[in-house]
PDB file of C-alpha atoms and ligand atoms in Angstrom:
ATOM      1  CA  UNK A   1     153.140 -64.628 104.871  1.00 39.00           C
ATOM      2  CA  UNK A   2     156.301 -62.820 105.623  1.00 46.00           C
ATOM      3  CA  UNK A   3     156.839 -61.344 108.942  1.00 54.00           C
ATOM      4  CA  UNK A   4     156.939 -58.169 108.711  1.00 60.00           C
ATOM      5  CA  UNK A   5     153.355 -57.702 106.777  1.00 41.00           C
ATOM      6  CA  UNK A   6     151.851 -59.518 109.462  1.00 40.00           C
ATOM      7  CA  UNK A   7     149.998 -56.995 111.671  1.00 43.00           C
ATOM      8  CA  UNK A   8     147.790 -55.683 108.599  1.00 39.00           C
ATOM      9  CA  UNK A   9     145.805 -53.732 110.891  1.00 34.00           C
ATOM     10  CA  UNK A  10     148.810 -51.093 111.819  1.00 35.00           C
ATOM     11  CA  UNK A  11     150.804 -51.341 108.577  1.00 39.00           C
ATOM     12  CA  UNK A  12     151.734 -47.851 106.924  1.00 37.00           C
ATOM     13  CA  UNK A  13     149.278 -46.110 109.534  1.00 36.00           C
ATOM     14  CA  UNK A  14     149.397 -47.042 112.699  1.00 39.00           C
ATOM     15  CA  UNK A  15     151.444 -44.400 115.073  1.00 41.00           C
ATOM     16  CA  UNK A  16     153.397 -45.457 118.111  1.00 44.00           C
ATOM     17  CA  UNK A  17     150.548 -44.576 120.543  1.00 47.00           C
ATOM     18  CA  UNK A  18     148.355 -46.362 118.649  1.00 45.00           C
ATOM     19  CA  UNK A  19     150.458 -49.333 118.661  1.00 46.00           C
ATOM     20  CA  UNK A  20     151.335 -49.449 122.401  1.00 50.00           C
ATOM     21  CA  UNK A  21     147.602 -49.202 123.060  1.00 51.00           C
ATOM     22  CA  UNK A  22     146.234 -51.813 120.517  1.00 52.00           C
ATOM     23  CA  UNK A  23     144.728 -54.712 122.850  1.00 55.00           C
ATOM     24  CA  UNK A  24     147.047 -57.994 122.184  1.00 58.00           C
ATOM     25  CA  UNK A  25     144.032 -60.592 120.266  1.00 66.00           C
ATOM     26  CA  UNK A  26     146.148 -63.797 121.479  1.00 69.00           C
ATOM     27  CA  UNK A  27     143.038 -65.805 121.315  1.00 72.00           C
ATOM     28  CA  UNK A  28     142.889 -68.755 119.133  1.00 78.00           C
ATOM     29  CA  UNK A  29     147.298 -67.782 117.872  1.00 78.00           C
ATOM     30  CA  UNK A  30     149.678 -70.612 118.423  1.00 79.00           C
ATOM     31  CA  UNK A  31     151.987 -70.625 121.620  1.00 78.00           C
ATOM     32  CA  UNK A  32     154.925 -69.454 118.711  1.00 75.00           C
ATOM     33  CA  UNK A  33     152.150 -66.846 117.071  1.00 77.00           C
ATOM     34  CA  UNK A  34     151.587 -65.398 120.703  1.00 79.00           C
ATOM     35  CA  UNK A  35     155.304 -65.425 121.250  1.00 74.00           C
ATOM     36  CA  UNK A  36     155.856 -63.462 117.943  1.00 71.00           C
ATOM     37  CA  UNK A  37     153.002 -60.926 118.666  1.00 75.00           C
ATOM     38  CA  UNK A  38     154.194 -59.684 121.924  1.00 73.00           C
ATOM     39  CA  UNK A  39     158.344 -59.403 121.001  1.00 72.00           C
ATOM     40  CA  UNK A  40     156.526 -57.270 117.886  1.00 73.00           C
ATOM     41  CA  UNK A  41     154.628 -55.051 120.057  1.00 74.00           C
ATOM     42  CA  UNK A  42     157.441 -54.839 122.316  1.00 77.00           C
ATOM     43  CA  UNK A  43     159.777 -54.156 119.815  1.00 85.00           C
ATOM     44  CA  UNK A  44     161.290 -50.084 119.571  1.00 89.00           C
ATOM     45  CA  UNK A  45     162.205 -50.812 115.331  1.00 93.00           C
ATOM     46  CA  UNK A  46     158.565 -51.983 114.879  1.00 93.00           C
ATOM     47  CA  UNK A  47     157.813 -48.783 116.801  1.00 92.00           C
ATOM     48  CA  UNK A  48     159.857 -46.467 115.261  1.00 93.00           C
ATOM     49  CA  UNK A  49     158.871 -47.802 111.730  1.00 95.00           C
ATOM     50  CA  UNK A  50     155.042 -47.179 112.368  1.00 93.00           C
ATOM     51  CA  UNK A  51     155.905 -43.718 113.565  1.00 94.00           C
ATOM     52  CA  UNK A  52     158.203 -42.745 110.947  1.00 96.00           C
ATOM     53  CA  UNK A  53     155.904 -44.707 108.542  1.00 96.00           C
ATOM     54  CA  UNK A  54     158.249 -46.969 106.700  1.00 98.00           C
ATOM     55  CA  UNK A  55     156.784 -50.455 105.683  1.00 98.00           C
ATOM     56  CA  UNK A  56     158.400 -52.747 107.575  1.00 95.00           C
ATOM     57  CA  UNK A  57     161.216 -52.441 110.959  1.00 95.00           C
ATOM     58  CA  UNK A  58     164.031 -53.942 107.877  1.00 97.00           C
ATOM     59  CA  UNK A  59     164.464 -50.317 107.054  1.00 98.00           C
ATOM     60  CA  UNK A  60     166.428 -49.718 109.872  1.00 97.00           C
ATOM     61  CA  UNK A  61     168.999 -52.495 108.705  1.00 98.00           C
ATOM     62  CA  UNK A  62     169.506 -50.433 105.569  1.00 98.00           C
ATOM     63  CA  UNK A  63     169.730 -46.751 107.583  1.00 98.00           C
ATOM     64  CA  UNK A  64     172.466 -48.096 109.697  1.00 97.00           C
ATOM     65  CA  UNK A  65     174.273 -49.425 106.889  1.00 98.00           C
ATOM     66  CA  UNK A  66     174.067 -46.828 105.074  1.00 98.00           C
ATOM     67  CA  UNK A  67     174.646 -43.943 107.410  1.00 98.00           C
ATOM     68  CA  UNK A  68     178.330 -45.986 108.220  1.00 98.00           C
ATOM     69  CA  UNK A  69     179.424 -46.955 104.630  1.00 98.00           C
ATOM     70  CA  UNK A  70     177.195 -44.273 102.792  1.00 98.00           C
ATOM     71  CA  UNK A  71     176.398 -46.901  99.926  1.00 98.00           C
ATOM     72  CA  UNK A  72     173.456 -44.885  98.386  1.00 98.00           C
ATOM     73  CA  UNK A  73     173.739 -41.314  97.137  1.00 98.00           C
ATOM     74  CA  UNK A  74     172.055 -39.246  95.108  1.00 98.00           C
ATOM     75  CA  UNK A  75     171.751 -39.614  91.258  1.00 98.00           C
ATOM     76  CA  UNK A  76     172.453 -43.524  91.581  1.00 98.00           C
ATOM     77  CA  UNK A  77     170.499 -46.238  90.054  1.00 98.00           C
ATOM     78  CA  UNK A  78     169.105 -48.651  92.856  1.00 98.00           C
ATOM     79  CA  UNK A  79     167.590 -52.450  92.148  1.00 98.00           C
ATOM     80  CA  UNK A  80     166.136 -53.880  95.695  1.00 98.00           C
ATOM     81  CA  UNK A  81     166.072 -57.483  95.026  1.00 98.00           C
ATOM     82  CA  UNK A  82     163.436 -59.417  97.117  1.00 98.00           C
ATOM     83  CA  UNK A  83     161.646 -55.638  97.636  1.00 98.00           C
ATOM     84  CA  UNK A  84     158.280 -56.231  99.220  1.00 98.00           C
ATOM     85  CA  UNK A  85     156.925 -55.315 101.334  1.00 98.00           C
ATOM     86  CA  UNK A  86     159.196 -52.009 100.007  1.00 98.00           C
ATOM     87  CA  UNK A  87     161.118 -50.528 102.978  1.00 98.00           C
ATOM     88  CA  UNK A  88     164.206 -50.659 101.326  1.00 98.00           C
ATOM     89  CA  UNK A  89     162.846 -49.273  98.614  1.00 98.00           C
ATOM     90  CA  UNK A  90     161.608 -46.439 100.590  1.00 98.00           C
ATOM     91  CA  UNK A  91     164.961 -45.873 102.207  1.00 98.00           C
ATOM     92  CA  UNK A  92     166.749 -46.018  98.552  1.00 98.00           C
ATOM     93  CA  UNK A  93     163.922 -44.002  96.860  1.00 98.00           C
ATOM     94  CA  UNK A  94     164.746 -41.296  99.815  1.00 98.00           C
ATOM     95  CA  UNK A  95     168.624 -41.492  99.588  1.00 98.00           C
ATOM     96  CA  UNK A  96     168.868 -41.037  95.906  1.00 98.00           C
ATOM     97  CA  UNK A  97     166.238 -38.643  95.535  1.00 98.00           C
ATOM     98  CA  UNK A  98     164.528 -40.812  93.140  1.00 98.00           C
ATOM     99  CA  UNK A  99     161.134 -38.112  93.587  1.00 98.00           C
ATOM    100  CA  UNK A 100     163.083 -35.509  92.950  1.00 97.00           C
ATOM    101  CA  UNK A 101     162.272 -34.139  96.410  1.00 96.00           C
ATOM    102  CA  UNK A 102     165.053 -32.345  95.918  1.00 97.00           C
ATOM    103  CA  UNK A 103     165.206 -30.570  93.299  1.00 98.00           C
ATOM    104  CA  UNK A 104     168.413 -28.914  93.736  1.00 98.00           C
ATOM    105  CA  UNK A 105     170.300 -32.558  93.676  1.00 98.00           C
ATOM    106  CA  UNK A 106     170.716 -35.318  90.881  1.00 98.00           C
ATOM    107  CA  UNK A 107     167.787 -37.506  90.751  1.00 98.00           C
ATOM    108  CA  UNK A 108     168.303 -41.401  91.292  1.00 98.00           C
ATOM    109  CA  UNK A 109     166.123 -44.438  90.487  1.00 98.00           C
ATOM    110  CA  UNK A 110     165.032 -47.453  92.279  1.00 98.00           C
ATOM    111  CA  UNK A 111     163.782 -50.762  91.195  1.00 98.00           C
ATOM    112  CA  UNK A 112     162.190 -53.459  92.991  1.00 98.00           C
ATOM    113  CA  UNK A 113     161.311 -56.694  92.300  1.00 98.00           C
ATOM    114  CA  UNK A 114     159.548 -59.670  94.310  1.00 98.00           C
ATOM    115  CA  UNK A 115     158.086 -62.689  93.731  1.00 98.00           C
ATOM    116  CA  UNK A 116     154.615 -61.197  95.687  1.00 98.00           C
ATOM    117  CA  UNK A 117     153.400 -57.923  94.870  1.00 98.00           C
ATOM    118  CA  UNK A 118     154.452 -54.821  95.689  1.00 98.00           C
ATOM    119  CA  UNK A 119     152.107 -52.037  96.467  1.00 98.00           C
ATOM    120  CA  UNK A 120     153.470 -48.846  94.815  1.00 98.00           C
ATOM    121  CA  UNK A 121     155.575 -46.326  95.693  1.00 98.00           C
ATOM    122  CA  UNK A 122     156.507 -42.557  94.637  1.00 97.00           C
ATOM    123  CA  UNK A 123     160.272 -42.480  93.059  1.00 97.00           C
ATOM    124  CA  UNK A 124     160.399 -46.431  92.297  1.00 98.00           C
ATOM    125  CA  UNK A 125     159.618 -48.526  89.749  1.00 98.00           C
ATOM    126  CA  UNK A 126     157.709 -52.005  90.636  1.00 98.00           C
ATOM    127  CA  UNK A 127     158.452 -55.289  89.504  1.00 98.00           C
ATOM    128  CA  UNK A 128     156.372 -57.583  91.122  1.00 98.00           C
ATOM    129  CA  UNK A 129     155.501 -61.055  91.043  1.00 98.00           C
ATOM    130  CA  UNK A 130     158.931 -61.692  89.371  1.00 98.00           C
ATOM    131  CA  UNK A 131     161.745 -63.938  90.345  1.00 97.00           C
ATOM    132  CA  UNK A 132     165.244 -62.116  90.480  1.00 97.00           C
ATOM    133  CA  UNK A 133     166.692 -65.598  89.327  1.00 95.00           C
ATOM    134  CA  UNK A 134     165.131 -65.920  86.542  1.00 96.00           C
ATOM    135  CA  UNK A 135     167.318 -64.619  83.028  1.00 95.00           C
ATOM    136  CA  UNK A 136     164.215 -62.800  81.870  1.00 97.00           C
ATOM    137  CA  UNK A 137     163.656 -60.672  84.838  1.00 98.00           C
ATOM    138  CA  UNK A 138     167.250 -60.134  84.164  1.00 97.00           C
ATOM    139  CA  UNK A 139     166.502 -58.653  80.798  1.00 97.00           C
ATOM    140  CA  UNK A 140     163.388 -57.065  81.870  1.00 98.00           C
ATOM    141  CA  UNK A 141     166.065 -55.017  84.360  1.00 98.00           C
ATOM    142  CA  UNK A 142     168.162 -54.332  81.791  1.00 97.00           C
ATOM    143  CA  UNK A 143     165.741 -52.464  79.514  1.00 97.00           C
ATOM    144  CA  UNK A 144     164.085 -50.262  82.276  1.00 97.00           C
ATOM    145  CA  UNK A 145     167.833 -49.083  84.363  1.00 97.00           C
ATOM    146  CA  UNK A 146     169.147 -46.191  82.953  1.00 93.00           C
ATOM    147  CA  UNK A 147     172.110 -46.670  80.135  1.00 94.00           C
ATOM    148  CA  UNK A 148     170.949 -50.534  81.148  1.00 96.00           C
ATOM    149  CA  UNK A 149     173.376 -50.021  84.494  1.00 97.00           C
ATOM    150  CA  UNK A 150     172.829 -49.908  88.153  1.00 98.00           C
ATOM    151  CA  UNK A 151     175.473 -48.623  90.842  1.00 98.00           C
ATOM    152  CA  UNK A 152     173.705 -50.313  93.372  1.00 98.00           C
ATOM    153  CA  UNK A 153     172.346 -54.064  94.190  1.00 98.00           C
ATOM    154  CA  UNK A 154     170.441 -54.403  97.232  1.00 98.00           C
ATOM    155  CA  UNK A 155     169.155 -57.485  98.316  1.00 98.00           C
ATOM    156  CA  UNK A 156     167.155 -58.361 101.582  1.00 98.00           C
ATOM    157  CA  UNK A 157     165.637 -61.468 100.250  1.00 98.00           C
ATOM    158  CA  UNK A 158     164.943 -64.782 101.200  1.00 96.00           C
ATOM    159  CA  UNK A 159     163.247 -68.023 100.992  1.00 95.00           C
ATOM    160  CA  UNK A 160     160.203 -68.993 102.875  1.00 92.00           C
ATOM    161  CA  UNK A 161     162.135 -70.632 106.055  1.00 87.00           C
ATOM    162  CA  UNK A 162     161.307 -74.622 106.396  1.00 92.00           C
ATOM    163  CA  UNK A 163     162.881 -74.657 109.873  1.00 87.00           C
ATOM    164  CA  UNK A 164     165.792 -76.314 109.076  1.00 93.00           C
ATOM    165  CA  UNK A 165     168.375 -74.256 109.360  1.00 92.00           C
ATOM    166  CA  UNK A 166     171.485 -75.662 107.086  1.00 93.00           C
ATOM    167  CA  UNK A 167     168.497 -76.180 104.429  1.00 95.00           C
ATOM    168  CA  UNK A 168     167.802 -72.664 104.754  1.00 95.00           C
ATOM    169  CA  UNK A 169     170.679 -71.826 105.032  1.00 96.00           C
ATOM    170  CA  UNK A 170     171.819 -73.112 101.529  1.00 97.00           C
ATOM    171  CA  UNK A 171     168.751 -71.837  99.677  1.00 97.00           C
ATOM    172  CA  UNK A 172     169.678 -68.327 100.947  1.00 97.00           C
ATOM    173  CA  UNK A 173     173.279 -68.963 100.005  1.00 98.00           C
ATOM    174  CA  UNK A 174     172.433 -70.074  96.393  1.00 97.00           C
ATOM    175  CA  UNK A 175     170.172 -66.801  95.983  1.00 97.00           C
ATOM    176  CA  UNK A 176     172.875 -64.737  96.808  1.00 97.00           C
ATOM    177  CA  UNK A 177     175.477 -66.601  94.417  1.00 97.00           C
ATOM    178  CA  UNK A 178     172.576 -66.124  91.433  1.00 97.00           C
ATOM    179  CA  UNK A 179     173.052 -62.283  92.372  1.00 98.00           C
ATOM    180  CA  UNK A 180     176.731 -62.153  91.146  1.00 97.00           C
ATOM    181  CA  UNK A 181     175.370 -63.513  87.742  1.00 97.00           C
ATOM    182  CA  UNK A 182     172.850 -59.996  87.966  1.00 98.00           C
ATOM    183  CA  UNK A 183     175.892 -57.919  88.403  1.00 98.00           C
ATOM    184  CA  UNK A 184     177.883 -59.452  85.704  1.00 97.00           C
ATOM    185  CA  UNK A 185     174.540 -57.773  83.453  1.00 97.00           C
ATOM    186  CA  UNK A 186     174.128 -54.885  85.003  1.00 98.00           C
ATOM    187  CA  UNK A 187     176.025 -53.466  88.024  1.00 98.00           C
ATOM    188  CA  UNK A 188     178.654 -50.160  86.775  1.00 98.00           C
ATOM    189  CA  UNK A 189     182.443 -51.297  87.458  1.00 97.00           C
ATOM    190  CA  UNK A 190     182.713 -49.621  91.123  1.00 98.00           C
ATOM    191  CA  UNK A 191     179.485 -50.600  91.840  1.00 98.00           C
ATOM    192  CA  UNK A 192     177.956 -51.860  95.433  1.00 98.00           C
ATOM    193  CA  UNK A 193     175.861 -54.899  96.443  1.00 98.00           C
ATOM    194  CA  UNK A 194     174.569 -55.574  99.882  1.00 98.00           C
ATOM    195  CA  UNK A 195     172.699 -58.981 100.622  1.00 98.00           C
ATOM    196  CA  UNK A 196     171.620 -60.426 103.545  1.00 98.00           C
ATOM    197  CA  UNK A 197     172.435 -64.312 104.180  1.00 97.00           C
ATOM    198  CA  UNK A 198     172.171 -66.694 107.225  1.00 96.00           C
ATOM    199  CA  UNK A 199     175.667 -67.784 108.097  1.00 95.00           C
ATOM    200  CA  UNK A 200     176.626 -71.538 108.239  1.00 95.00           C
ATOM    201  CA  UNK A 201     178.628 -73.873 106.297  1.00 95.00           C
ATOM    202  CA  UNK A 202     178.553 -71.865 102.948  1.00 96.00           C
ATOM    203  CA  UNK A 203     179.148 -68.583 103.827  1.00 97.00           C
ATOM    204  CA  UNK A 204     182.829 -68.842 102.957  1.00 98.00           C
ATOM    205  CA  UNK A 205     181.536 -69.937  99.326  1.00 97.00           C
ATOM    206  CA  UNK A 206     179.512 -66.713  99.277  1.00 98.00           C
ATOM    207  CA  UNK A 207     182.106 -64.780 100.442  1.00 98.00           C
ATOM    208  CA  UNK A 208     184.416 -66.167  97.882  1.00 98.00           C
ATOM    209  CA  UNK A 209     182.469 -65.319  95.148  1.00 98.00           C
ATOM    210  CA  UNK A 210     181.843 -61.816  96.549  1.00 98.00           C
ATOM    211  CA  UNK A 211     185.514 -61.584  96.920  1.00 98.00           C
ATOM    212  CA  UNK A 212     186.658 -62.400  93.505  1.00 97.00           C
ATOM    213  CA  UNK A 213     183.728 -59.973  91.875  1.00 98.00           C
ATOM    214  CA  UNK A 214     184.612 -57.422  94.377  1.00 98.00           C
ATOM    215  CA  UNK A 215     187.567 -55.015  95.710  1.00 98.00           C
ATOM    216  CA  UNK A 216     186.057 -54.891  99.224  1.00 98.00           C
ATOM    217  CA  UNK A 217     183.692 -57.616 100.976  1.00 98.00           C
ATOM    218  CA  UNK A 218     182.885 -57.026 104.812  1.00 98.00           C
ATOM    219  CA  UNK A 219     180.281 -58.468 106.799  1.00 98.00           C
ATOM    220  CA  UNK A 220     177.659 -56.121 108.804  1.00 98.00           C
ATOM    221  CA  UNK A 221     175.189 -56.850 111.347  1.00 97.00           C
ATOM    222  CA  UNK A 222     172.696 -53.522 112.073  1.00 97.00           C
ATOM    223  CA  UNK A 223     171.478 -53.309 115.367  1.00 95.00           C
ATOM    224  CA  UNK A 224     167.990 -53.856 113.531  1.00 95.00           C
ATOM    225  CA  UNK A 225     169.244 -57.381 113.263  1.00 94.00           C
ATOM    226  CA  UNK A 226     168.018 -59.622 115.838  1.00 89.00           C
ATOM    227  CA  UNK A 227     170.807 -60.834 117.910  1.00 88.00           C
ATOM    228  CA  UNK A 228     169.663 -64.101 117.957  1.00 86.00           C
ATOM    229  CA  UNK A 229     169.279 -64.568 114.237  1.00 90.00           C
ATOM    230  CA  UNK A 230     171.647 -65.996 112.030  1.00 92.00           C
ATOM    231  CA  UNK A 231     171.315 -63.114 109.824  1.00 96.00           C
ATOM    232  CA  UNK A 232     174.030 -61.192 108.558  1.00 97.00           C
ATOM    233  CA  UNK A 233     174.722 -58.833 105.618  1.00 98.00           C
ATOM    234  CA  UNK A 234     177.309 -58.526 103.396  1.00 98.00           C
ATOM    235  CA  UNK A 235     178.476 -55.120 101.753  1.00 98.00           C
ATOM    236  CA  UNK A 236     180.609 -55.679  98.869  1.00 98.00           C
ATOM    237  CA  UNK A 237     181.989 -52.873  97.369  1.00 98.00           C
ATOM    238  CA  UNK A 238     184.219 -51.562  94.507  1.00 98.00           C
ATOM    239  CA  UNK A 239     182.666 -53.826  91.812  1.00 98.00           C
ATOM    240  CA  UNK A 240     185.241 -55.177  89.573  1.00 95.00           C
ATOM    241  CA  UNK A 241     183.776 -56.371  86.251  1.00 73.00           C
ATOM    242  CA  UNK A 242     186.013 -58.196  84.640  1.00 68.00           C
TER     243      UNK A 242
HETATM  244  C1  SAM B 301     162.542 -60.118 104.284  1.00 62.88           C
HETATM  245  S1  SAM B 301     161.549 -59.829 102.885  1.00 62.88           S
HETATM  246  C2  SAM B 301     162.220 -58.323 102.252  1.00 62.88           C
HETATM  247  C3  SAM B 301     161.820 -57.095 103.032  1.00 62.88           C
HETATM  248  C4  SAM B 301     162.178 -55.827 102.286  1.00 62.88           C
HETATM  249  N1  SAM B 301     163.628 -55.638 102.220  1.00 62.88           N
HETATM  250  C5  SAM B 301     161.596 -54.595 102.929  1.00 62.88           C
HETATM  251  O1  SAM B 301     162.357 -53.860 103.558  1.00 62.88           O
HETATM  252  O2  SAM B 301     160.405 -54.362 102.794  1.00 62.88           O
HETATM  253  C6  SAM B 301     162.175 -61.005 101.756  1.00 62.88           C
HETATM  254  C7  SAM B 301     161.498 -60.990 100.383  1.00 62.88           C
HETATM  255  O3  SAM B 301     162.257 -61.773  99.461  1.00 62.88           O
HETATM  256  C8  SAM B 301     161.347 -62.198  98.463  1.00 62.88           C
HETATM  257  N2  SAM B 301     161.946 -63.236  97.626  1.00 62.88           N
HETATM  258  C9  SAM B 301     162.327 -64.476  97.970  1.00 62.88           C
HETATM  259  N3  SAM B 301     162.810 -65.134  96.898  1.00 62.88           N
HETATM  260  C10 SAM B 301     162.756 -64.279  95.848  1.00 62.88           C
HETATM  261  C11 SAM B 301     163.096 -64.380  94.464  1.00 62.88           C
HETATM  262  N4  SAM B 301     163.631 -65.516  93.948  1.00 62.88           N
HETATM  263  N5  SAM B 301     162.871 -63.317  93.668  1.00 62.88           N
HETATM  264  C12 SAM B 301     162.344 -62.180  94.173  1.00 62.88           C
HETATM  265  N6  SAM B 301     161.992 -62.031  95.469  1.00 62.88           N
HETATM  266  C13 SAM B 301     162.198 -63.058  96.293  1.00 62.88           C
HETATM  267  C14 SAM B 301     160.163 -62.681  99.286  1.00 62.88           C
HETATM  268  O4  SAM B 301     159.007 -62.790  98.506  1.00 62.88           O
HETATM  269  C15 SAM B 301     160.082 -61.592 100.367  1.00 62.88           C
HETATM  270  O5  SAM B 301     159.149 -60.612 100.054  1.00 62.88           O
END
């Protein structure tokens, strides 16, 4: 189960009181289960995503990095690769005004798509149990996005971590590179993608590829981003379709 869904009891409802006073059930949880629980509790993203009642603490990776390189906008078609449990989506379905919230600006979309379910969401579009590597997922995208384009790919995914960390690291990489054949299909010339990877020996491949699709590739670590995790983002931007 993936990290952030796993204090069930508190998800989507649980306020920052609440949390600080839950009583900490270590009983019968692995030395590395224990470990996990308290840094969570302890934790001000966890916190401030109960409070402010996003999904999952990952939505303050995508605030930061959009509030600095203002990658989502109003009006602009959104596809959150690797979506669930959906913060993203609920920080892209806010930014682009894909409820029409506001009525006075253009109205966005967002669409989502995981290989576990996704429980729904006002403003975006579901795709779950659906691998974002696989051509007819591709296709399925391309009939639901507007004109059959997005201006935006987002990915946070990843693969279910088997400890070692080049392994992982690869997987990740090899996700990311499948992404560029996505944009090819769908992402507007000018277009943005941010994915997350783990850095090691094949980042420079990644960031190759990136580089060649792209006008502008930089790498961004939010402050949401554990410091001790190998995790890092890229934000390419200026998409070049050629
Ligand atoms: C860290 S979570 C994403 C959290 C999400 N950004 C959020 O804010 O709620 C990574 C997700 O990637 C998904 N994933 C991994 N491989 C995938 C694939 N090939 N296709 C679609 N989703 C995938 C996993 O199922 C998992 O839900």
């Amino acid at each position: 189960m993936w990290k952030c869904l796993s204090l069930p009891k508190f998800r989507f409802h649980a306020s920052a009181t609440a949390l600080k006073k839950a009583p900490l059930k270590l009983k019968g949880k692995s030395g590395a289960e224990q470990r996990w629980l308290v840094r969570q509790l302890g934790d001000p993203f966890v916190k401030a995503a109960h409070s402010q009642n996003y999904r999952c603490r990952s939505a303050f990776k995508l605030l930061e990095i959009d509030d600095k390189y203002d990658v989502l906008r109003p009006g602009l078609s959104v596809v959150d690769c690797g979506a669930a449990p959906g913060a993203w989506s609920q920080v892209a379905a806010q930014r682009v005004n894909a409820a029409g919230e506001r009525p006075d600006l253009p109205r966005g979309s967002v669409i989502g798509i995981d290989l576990l379910h996704i429980a729904p969401l006002e403003g975006a579009h579901f795709l779950s149990n659906q691998d974002i590597t696989d051509p007819a997922t591709h296709a399925a995208l391309q009939r639901l996005l507007p004109q059959a384009q997005a201006d935006v790919i987002l990915s946070d995914m990843a693969p279910n971590a088997s400890g070692l960390r080049e392994l992982d690291h690869e997987r990740l990489v090899s996700m990311c590179l499948s992404l560029l054949e996505l944009a090819d299909k769908i992402l507007r010339p000018g277009g943005s993608l941010v994915c997350k990877y783990w850095d090691g020996g094949l980042t420079h491949k990644l960031r190759d590829g990136l580089a060649r699709a792209f006008r502008d590739v930089r790498t961004v670590k939010p402050k949401a981003s554990r410091k001790e995790s190998s995790e890092l983002y890229f934000l390419a931007r200026t998409f070049r379709n050629t």
